[in-house]
PDB file of C-alpha atoms in Angstrom:
ATOM      1  CA  MET A   1     -14.578  -5.003   0.062  1.00 46.00           C
ATOM      2  CA  SER A   2     -11.374  -4.094  -1.790  1.00 49.00           C
ATOM      3  CA  THR A   3      -9.143  -6.437  -3.738  1.00 51.00           C
ATOM      4  CA  ILE A   4      -5.367  -6.398  -4.088  1.00 52.00           C
ATOM      5  CA  GLN A   5      -4.014  -7.904  -7.301  1.00 52.00           C
ATOM      6  CA  THR A   6      -0.673  -9.649  -7.061  1.00 52.00           C
ATOM      7  CA  SER A   7       1.095 -11.354  -9.899  1.00 53.00           C
ATOM      8  CA  THR A   8      -0.509 -14.752  -9.330  1.00 52.00           C
ATOM      9  CA  TYR A   9      -3.583 -14.456  -7.168  1.00 52.00           C
ATOM     10  CA  ARG A  10      -6.092 -12.109  -5.593  1.00 51.00           C
ATOM     11  CA  ARG A  11      -6.197 -11.304  -1.929  1.00 56.00           C
ATOM     12  CA  GLN A  12      -9.325  -9.820  -0.441  1.00 60.00           C
ATOM     13  CA  ARG A  13      -9.315  -7.467   2.507  1.00 64.00           C
ATOM     14  CA  ASP A  14     -12.333  -6.639   4.554  1.00 64.00           C
ATOM     15  CA  HIS A  15     -12.675  -3.239   6.101  1.00 64.00           C
ATOM     16  CA  PHE A  16     -14.864  -2.430   9.040  1.00 61.00           C
ATOM     17  CA  GLU A  17     -18.209  -1.183   7.793  1.00 65.00           C
ATOM     18  CA  PRO A  18     -20.665  -0.648  10.620  1.00 61.00           C
ATOM     19  CA  GLN A  19     -24.058  -2.196  10.027  1.00 67.00           C
ATOM     20  CA  ASP A  20     -25.575  -1.114  13.325  1.00 64.00           C
ATOM     21  CA  ALA A  21     -26.628   2.507  13.826  1.00 73.00           C
ATOM     22  CA  ASP A  22     -25.863   2.290  17.572  1.00 84.00           C
ATOM     23  CA  PRO A  23     -22.525   4.110  18.162  1.00 87.00           C
ATOM     24  CA  GLN A  24     -21.822   2.154  21.360  1.00 89.00           C
ATOM     25  CA  GLU A  25     -22.213  -1.171  19.540  1.00 87.00           C
ATOM     26  CA  GLN A  26     -19.970   0.102  16.709  1.00 86.00           C
ATOM     27  CA  ARG A  27     -17.235   1.057  19.214  1.00 89.00           C
ATOM     28  CA  ARG A  28     -17.511  -2.327  20.921  1.00 90.00           C
ATOM     29  CA  LEU A  29     -17.228  -4.166  17.612  1.00 89.00           C
ATOM     30  CA  ARG A  30     -14.347  -1.952  16.443  1.00 90.00           C
ATOM     31  CA  GLY A  31     -12.506  -2.653  19.710  1.00 94.00           C
ATOM     32  CA  LEU A  32     -13.065  -6.393  19.319  1.00 94.00           C
ATOM     33  CA  LEU A  33     -11.767  -6.311  15.746  1.00 93.00           C
ATOM     34  CA  GLU A  34      -8.682  -4.374  16.857  1.00 95.00           C
ATOM     35  CA  GLN A  35      -8.030  -7.038  19.515  1.00 96.00           C
ATOM     36  CA  ILE A  36      -8.319  -9.766  16.892  1.00 96.00           C
ATOM     37  CA  ASP A  37      -5.946  -7.920  14.549  1.00 95.00           C
ATOM     38  CA  TYR A  38      -3.452  -7.379  17.353  1.00 96.00           C
ATOM     39  CA  SER A  39      -3.578 -11.067  18.300  1.00 97.00           C
ATOM     40  CA  ALA A  40      -2.856 -12.001  14.685  1.00 96.00           C
ATOM     41  CA  PHE A  41       0.022  -9.496  14.582  1.00 96.00           C
ATOM     42  CA  ILE A  42       1.591 -10.932  17.756  1.00 97.00           C
ATOM     43  CA  ALA A  43       1.191 -14.510  16.489  1.00 97.00           C
ATOM     44  CA  ASN A  44       2.804 -13.609  13.151  1.00 96.00           C
ATOM     45  CA  ARG A  45       5.653 -11.728  14.811  1.00 95.00           C
ATOM     46  CA  GLU A  46       6.429 -14.582  17.221  1.00 96.00           C
ATOM     47  CA  VAL A  47       6.057 -17.495  14.804  1.00 97.00           C
ATOM     48  CA  ILE A  48       7.686 -15.878  11.775  1.00 96.00           C
ATOM     49  CA  GLY A  49      10.392 -14.235  13.892  1.00 93.00           C
ATOM     50  CA  ALA A  50      11.321 -17.594  15.410  1.00 95.00           C
ATOM     51  CA  ALA A  51      11.251 -19.378  12.048  1.00 95.00           C
ATOM     52  CA  LEU A  52      13.348 -16.752  10.218  1.00 94.00           C
ATOM     53  CA  PRO A  53      15.822 -15.286  12.713  1.00 90.00           C
ATOM     54  CA  GLY A  54      18.907 -13.253  11.924  1.00 86.00           C
ATOM     55  CA  LEU A  55      17.917 -11.599   8.655  1.00 93.00           C
ATOM     56  CA  ASP A  56      20.037  -8.830   7.220  1.00 94.00           C
ATOM     57  CA  ALA A  57      20.284  -6.924   3.945  1.00 93.00           C
ATOM     58  CA  ALA A  58      22.502  -9.657   2.472  1.00 94.00           C
ATOM     59  CA  VAL A  59      19.604 -12.124   2.723  1.00 94.00           C
ATOM     60  CA  PHE A  60      17.446  -9.848   0.572  1.00 94.00           C
ATOM     61  CA  GLN A  61      20.270  -9.357  -1.892  1.00 96.00           C
ATOM     62  CA  ARG A  62      20.823 -13.112  -2.293  1.00 96.00           C
ATOM     63  CA  LEU A  63      17.112 -13.710  -2.814  1.00 97.00           C
ATOM     64  CA  ALA A  64      16.909 -10.804  -5.288  1.00 97.00           C
ATOM     65  CA  VAL A  65      19.863 -12.203  -7.275  1.00 98.00           C
ATOM     66  CA  GLN A  66      18.328 -15.674  -7.324  1.00 98.00           C
ATOM     67  CA  THR A  67      15.013 -14.217  -8.488  1.00 98.00           C
ATOM     68  CA  ALA A  68      16.676 -12.157 -11.220  1.00 98.00           C
ATOM     69  CA  THR A  69      18.628 -15.221 -12.350  1.00 98.00           C
ATOM     70  CA  ALA A  70      15.427 -17.259 -12.565  1.00 98.00           C
ATOM     71  CA  ARG A  71      13.758 -14.497 -14.589  1.00 98.00           C
ATOM     72  CA  ALA A  72      16.709 -14.391 -16.995  1.00 98.00           C
ATOM     73  CA  LYS A  73      16.627 -18.195 -17.381  1.00 98.00           C
ATOM     74  CA  TRP A  74      12.904 -18.108 -18.137  1.00 98.00           C
ATOM     75  CA  VAL A  75      13.197 -15.409 -20.788  1.00 98.00           C
ATOM     76  CA  GLY A  76      16.403 -16.926 -22.143  1.00 97.00           C
ATOM     77  CA  GLU A  77      14.635 -20.253 -22.598  1.00 96.00           C
ATOM     78  CA  ALA A  78      11.819 -18.534 -24.488  1.00 96.00           C
ATOM     79  CA  LEU A  79      14.309 -16.768 -26.752  1.00 96.00           C
ATOM     80  CA  ARG A  80      16.180 -20.030 -27.438  1.00 95.00           C
ATOM     81  CA  GLN A  81      12.922 -21.711 -28.405  1.00 94.00           C
ATOM     82  CA  SER A  82      12.040 -18.904 -30.783  1.00 94.00           C
ATOM     83  CA  GLU A  83      15.365 -19.053 -32.684  1.00 94.00           C
ATOM     84  CA  SER A  84      14.363 -21.919 -34.951  1.00 91.00           C
ATOM     85  CA  GLY A  85      11.034 -20.388 -35.870  1.00 92.00           C
ATOM     86  CA  ALA A  86       9.391 -23.791 -35.423  1.00 94.00           C
ATOM     87  CA  PRO A  87       6.578 -24.342 -32.946  1.00 94.00           C
ATOM     88  CA  SER A  88       7.775 -25.360 -29.488  1.00 92.00           C
ATOM     89  CA  THR A  89       7.607 -29.033 -28.622  1.00 94.00           C
ATOM     90  CA  PRO A  90       5.814 -30.279 -25.500  1.00 96.00           C
ATOM     91  CA  ASP A  91       9.225 -30.826 -23.852  1.00 96.00           C
ATOM     92  CA  GLN A  92      10.268 -27.266 -24.653  1.00 95.00           C
ATOM     93  CA  ILE A  93       7.010 -25.894 -23.276  1.00 96.00           C
ATOM     94  CA  ALA A  94       7.500 -27.956 -20.101  1.00 97.00           C
ATOM     95  CA  ARG A  95      10.991 -26.434 -19.655  1.00 96.00           C
ATOM     96  CA  LEU A  96       9.610 -22.954 -20.248  1.00 97.00           C
ATOM     97  CA  THR A  97       6.772 -23.543 -17.775  1.00 97.00           C
ATOM     98  CA  SER A  98       9.188 -24.854 -15.183  1.00 98.00           C
ATOM     99  CA  ALA A  99      11.444 -21.813 -15.596  1.00 98.00           C
ATOM    100  CA  ARG A 100       8.485 -19.414 -15.320  1.00 98.00           C
ATOM    101  CA  THR A 101       7.141 -21.190 -12.246  1.00 98.00           C
ATOM    102  CA  ALA A 102      10.539 -20.993 -10.561  1.00 98.00           C
ATOM    103  CA  TYR A 103      10.760 -17.260 -11.275  1.00 98.00           C
ATOM    104  CA  GLU A 104       7.198 -16.565 -10.074  1.00 98.00           C
ATOM    105  CA  GLU A 105       7.677 -18.539  -6.855  1.00 98.00           C
ATOM    106  CA  LEU A 106      10.922 -16.735  -6.050  1.00 98.00           C
ATOM    107  CA  ALA A 107       9.354 -13.347  -6.823  1.00 98.00           C
ATOM    108  CA  GLU A 108       6.403 -14.135  -4.532  1.00 98.00           C
ATOM    109  CA  ALA A 109       8.782 -15.280  -1.780  1.00 97.00           C
ATOM    110  CA  TYR A 110      10.751 -12.036  -2.086  1.00 97.00           C
ATOM    111  CA  GLU A 111       7.579  -9.955  -1.878  1.00 97.00           C
ATOM    112  CA  GLY A 112       6.335 -12.065   1.027  1.00 96.00           C
ATOM    113  CA  LEU A 113       9.573 -11.560   2.934  1.00 96.00           C
ATOM    114  CA  ARG A 114       9.451  -7.840   2.252  1.00 95.00           C
ATOM    115  CA  ARG A 115       5.849  -7.659   3.533  1.00 95.00           C
ATOM    116  CA  MET A 116       6.888  -9.487   6.708  1.00 96.00           C
ATOM    117  CA  VAL A 117       9.487  -6.811   7.405  1.00 94.00           C
ATOM    118  CA  GLU A 118       7.121  -4.006   6.421  1.00 94.00           C
ATOM    119  CA  ARG A 119       4.442  -5.285   8.809  1.00 94.00           C
ATOM    120  CA  GLY A 120       6.890  -5.679  11.677  1.00 94.00           C
ATOM    121  CA  TYR A 121       6.848  -9.478  11.843  1.00 95.00           C
ATOM    122  CA  LEU A 122      10.608  -9.577  11.228  1.00 94.00           C
ATOM    123  CA  THR A 123      13.437  -7.279  12.125  1.00 89.00           C
ATOM    124  CA  ILE A 124      16.468  -6.767   9.949  1.00 89.00           C
ATOM    125  CA  ARG A 125      19.874  -6.678  11.576  1.00 85.00           C
ATOM    126  CA  THR A 126      21.821  -3.603  10.676  1.00 82.00           C
ATOM    127  CA  PRO A 127      25.591  -3.475  10.913  1.00 74.00           C
ATOM    128  CA  GLY A 128      26.902  -1.686  13.957  1.00 67.00           C
ATOM    129  CA  PRO A 129      29.326   1.202  13.840  1.00 68.00           C
ATOM    130  CA  PRO A 130      32.881   0.311  12.833  1.00 65.00           C
ATOM    131  CA  ALA A 131      35.159  -0.528  15.728  1.00 63.00           C
TER     132      ALA A 131
END
């Protein structure tokens, strides 16, 4: 079993590893697993596509700008707190935590949206040729 490390959590992926030496049983199981994966793909494409219609490159750009802004606010807050040289107060730490959480959530949402496009759950509208 392999593990993919993201910035905030681990996701495990199982790969088909035949346990039975019978090739016919392995083919049957592999076919069943492919059916299951395809069903999940169709469900994701239909549900996510209906929930997030009409995406284009501008949507990604807006989300990227918002994420970058949140990152800058988080780091800016940390730099402001370090200017005095005094230890941060609980209120300052709470502001810093809030800023970091906002950045991390936006970054995860951006990556999640990108994965949805990459996996074919969403289609991106492209501008047509000029009239």
